[in-house]
Coordinates of C-alpha atoms in Angstrom, one line a residue:
X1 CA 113.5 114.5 103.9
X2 CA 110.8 115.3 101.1
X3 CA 107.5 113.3 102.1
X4 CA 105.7 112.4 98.8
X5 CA 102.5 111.1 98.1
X6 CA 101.4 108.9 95.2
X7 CA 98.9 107.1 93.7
X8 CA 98.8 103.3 92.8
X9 CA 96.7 103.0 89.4
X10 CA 94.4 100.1 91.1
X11 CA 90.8 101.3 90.1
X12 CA 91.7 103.2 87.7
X13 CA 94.2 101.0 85.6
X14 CA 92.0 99.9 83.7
X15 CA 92.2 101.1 79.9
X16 CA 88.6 102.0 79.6
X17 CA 89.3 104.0 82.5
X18 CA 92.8 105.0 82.4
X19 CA 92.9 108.3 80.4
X20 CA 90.5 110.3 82.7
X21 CA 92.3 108.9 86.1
X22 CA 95.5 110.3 84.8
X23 CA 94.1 113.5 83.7
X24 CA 92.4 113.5 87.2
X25 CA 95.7 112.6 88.7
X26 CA 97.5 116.1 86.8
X27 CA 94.5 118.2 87.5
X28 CA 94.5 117.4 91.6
X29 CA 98.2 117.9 91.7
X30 CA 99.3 114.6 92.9
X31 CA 103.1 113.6 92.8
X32 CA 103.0 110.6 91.3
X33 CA 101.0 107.7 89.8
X34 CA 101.9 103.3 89.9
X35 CA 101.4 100.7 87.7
X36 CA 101.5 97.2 88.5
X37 CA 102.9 94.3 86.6
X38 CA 100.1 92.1 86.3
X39 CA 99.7 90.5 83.2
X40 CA 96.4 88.1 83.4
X41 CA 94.4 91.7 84.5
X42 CA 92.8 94.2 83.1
X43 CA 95.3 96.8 84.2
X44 CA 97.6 98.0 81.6
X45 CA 101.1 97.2 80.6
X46 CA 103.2 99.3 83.4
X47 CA 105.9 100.3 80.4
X48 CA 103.0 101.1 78.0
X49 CA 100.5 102.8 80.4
X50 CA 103.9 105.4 81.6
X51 CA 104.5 106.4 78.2
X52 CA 100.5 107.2 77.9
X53 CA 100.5 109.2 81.4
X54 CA 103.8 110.9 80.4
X55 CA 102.9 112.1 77.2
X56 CA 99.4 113.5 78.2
X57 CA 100.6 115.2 81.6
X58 CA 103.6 118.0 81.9
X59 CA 103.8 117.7 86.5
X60 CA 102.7 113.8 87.1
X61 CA 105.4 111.7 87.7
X62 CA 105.2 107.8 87.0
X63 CA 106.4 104.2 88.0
X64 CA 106.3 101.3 88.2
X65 CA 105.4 98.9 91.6
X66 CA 106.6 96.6 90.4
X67 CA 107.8 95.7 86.9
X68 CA 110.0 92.2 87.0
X69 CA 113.5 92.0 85.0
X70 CA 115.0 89.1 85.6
X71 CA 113.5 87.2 82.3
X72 CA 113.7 90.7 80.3
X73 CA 117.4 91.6 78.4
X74 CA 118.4 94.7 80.3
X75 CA 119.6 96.5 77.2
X76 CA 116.0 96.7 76.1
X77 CA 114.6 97.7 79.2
X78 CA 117.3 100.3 79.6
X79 CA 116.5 101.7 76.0
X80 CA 112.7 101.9 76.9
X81 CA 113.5 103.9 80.3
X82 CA 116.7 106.2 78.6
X83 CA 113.8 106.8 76.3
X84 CA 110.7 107.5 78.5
X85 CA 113.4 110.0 80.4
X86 CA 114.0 112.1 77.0
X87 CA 110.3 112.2 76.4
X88 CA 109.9 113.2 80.1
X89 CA 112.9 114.3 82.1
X90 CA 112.5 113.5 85.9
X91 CA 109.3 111.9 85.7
X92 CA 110.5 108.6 85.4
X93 CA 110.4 106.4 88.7
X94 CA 111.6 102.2 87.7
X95 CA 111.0 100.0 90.2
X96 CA 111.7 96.5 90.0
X97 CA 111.1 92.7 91.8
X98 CA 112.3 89.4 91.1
X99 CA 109.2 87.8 90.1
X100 CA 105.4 88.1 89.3
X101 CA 103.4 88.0 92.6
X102 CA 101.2 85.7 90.8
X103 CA 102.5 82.3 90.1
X104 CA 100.5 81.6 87.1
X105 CA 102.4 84.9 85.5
X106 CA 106.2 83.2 86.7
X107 CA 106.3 81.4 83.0
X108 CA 105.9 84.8 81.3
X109 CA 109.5 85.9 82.9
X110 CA 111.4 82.7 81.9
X111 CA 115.3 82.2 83.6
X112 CA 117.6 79.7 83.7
X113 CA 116.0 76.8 86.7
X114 CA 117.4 78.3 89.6
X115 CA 119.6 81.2 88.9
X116 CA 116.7 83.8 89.0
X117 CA 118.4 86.3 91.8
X118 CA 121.7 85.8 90.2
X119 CA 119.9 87.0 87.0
X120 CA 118.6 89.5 88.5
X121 CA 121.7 91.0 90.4
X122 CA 123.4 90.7 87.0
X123 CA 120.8 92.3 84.9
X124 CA 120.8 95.0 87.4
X125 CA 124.2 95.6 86.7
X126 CA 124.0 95.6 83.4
X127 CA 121.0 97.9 83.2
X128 CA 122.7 100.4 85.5
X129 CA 125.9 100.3 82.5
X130 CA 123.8 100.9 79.6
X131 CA 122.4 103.7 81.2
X132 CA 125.4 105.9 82.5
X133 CA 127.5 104.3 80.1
X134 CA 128.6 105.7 76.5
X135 CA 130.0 102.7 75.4
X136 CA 129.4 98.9 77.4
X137 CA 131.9 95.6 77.7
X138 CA 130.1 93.4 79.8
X139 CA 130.8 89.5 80.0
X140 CA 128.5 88.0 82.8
X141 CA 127.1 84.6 83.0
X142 CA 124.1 85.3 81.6
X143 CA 124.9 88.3 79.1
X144 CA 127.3 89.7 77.1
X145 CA 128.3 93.3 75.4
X146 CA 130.8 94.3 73.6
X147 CA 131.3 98.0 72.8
X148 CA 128.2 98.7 72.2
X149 CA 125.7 101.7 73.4
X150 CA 122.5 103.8 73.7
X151 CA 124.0 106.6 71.8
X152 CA 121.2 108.8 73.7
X153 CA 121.2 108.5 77.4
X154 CA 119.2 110.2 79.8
X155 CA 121.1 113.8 80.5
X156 CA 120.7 112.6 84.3
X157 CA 121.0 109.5 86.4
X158 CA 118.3 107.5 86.4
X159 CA 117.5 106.3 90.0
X160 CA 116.6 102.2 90.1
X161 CA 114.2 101.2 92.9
X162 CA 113.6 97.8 94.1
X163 CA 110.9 96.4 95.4
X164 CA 110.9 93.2 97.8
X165 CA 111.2 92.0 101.4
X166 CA 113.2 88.9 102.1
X167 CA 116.6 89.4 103.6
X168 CA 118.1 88.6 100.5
X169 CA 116.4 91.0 98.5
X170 CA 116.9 93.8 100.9
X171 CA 120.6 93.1 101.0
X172 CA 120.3 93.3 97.3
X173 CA 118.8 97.5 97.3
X174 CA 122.0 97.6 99.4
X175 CA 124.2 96.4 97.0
X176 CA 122.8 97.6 93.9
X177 CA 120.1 99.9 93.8
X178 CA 119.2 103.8 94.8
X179 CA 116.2 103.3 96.4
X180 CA 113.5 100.8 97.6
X181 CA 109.8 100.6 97.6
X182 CA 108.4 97.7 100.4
X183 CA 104.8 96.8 100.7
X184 CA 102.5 94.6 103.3
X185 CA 105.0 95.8 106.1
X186 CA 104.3 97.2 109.3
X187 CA 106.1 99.8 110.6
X188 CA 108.2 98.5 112.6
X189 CA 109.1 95.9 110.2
X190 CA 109.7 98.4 107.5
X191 CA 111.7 100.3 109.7
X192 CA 114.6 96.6 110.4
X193 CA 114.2 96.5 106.6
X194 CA 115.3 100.0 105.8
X195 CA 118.2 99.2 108.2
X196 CA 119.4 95.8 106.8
X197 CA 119.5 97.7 103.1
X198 CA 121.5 100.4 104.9
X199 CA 123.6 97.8 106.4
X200 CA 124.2 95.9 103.1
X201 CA 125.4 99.6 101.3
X202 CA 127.7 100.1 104.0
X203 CA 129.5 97.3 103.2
X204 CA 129.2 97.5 99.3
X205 CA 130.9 100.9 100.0
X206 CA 127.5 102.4 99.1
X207 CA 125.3 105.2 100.5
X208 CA 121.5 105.0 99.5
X209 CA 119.9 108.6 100.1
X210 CA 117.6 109.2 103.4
X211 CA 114.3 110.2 101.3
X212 CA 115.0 106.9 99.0
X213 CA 113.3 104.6 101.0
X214 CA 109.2 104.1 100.4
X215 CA 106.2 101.5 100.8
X216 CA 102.9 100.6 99.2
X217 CA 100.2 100.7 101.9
X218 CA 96.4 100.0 101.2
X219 CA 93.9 101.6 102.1
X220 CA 90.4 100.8 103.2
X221 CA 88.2 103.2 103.2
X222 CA 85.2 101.5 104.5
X223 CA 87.3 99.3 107.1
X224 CA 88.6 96.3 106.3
X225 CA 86.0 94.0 105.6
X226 CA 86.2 90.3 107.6
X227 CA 87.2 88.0 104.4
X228 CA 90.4 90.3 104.3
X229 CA 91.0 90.5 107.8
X230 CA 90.8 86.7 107.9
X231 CA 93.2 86.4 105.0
X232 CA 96.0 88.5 106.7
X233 CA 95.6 86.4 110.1
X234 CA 95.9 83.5 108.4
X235 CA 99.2 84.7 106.5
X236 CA 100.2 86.8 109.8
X237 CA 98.5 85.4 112.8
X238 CA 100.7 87.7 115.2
X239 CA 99.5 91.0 113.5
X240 CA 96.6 92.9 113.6
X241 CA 95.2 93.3 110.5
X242 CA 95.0 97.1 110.8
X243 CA 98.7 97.4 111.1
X244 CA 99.0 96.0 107.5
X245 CA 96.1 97.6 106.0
X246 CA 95.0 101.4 107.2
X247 CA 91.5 100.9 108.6
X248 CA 89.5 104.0 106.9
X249 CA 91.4 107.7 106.5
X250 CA 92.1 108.0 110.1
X251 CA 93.7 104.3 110.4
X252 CA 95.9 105.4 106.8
X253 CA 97.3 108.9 109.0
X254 CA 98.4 106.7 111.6
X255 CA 100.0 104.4 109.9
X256 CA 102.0 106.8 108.0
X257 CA 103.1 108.8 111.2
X258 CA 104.6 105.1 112.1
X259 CA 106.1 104.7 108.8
X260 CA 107.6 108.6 108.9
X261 CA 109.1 107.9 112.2
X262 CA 110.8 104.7 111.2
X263 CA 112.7 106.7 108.8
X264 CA 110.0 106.1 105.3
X265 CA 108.9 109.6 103.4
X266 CA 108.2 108.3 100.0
X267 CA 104.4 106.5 100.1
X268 CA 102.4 104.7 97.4
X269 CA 98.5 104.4 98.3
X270 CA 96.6 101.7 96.8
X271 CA 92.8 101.8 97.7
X272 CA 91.0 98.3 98.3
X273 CA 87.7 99.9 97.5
X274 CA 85.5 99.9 94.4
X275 CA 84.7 103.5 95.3
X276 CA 84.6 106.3 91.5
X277 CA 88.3 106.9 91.1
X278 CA 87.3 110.1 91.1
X279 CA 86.1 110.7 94.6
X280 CA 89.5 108.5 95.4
X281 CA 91.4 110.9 94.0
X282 CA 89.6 113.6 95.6
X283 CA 89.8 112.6 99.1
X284 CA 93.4 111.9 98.1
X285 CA 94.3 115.3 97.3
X286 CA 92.7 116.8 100.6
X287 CA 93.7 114.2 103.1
X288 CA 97.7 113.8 102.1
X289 CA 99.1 116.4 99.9
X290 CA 99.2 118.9 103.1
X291 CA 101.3 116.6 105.0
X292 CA 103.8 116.9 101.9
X293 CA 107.2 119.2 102.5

């Protein structure tokens, strides 16, 4: 399996900031860079800020962790990605949730009261039709197509990652998506995870690829301060904190070596520090890309 290692955009997302981390980013050699949804931040616009970092980089390849589609028409979205993938072939990595992980931003995605997964496992398949599709008749519940297309598509496959880590969410990258990207998961837990979503594709008929499966973890650098710690024991009282956030370089290694052996090999490092990006970066680039294959 090719083991990967990217960058999530935290410190450096942003827009004051943003230019020189993704130039940074390119110049170090690192695979990949992240971008958040998080609207009420200062971090940019995941679909804006990947169309900056494409178009000023020729290597870097970038994401998003997560962006949210239910609440977005699909045939927009897929017209935005078939076009970042022209701009940039292979370079484009979507990943996508169900909703905002903050609940002041779950207006901003609006869907009908109740019916948000099933508008999301339609708009998934929808999304997935416009894009390997010339021409598109879809009648679903929530949208409809007749005949109509991209006209330019991306020359090949795009690969559609999903994020999430309820049951039901797993079973859905089973049922509908190529990949998945977890986060806040320990290794063992990742490791049932990446099973149920195999599970789920065997029975859609379905085969996700072995290097398609991937987690956020988060990394601090100093150690993880007590105001943190105390916040994952009272959200996880039966885990130790450090087996949800690496505890310094040495703490992110091992953590990784128990991701790797539960069958993960694509990672996305977010730092919790407020260290210069650039020394991030830095550290980065001689800590992880030699354990890449």
């Amino acid at each position: 399996m090719k083991v990967r290692f990217g960058v999530a955009a935290g410190v450096g997302s942003d827009p004051a900031r943003f230019a020189g981390f993704v130039d940074r980013l390119e110049e170090t050699g690192v695979d990949s860079l992240w971008l958040p949804e998080l609207v009420y931040s200062k971090a940019v616009d995941p679909t804006v800020g990947m169309a900056f970092a494409l178009s000023r980089t020729t290597r870097l390849k970038v994401g998003t962790s997560v962006a949210i589609l239910p609440g977005r028409h699909p045939v927009l979205v897929a017209k935005q990605l078939a076009t970042l993938a022209a701009l940039a072939p292979k370079r484009v990595l979507p990943v996508f949730g169900l909703r905002p992980a903050q609940p002041a931003e779950h207006e901003l995605f609006p869907v009908p009261q109740g019916k948000r997964a099933a508008v999301f496992d339609e708009s998934l398949r929808l999304l997935r039709e416009v894009l390997d599709k010339e021409r598109v008749d879809f009648a679903g519940e929530f949208f409809t197509l007749d005949g109509e297309g991209l006209e330019a598509r991306p020359a090949r496959p795009l690969d559609i990652w999903l994020g999430g880590s309820a049951p039901a969410g797993l079973r859905r990258v089973g049922r509908l998506a190529d990949g998945w990207l977890g986060s806040f998961l320990t290794p063992a837990e990742a490791g049932r995870a990446r099973e149920t979503i195999r599970s789920a594709a065997a029975q859609a008929g379905r085969e996700i690829e072995d290097d398609h499966y991937g987690i956020t973890v988060f990394l601090a650098e100093d150690g993880i301060a007590p105001e943190r710690a105390a916040l994952i024991r009272n959200r996880r009282p039966d885990i130790d904190p450090s087996e949800l956030i690496a505890n310094g370089w040495s703490g992110l290694h091992r953590l990784i070596d128990g991701y790797l052996a539960a069958g993960l090999s694509k990672f996305v490092i977010s730092t919790t520090g407020d260290r210069p990006y650039e020394e991030f970066i830095d550290r980065f680039a001689a800590e992880l890309l030699p354990r890449q294959n």
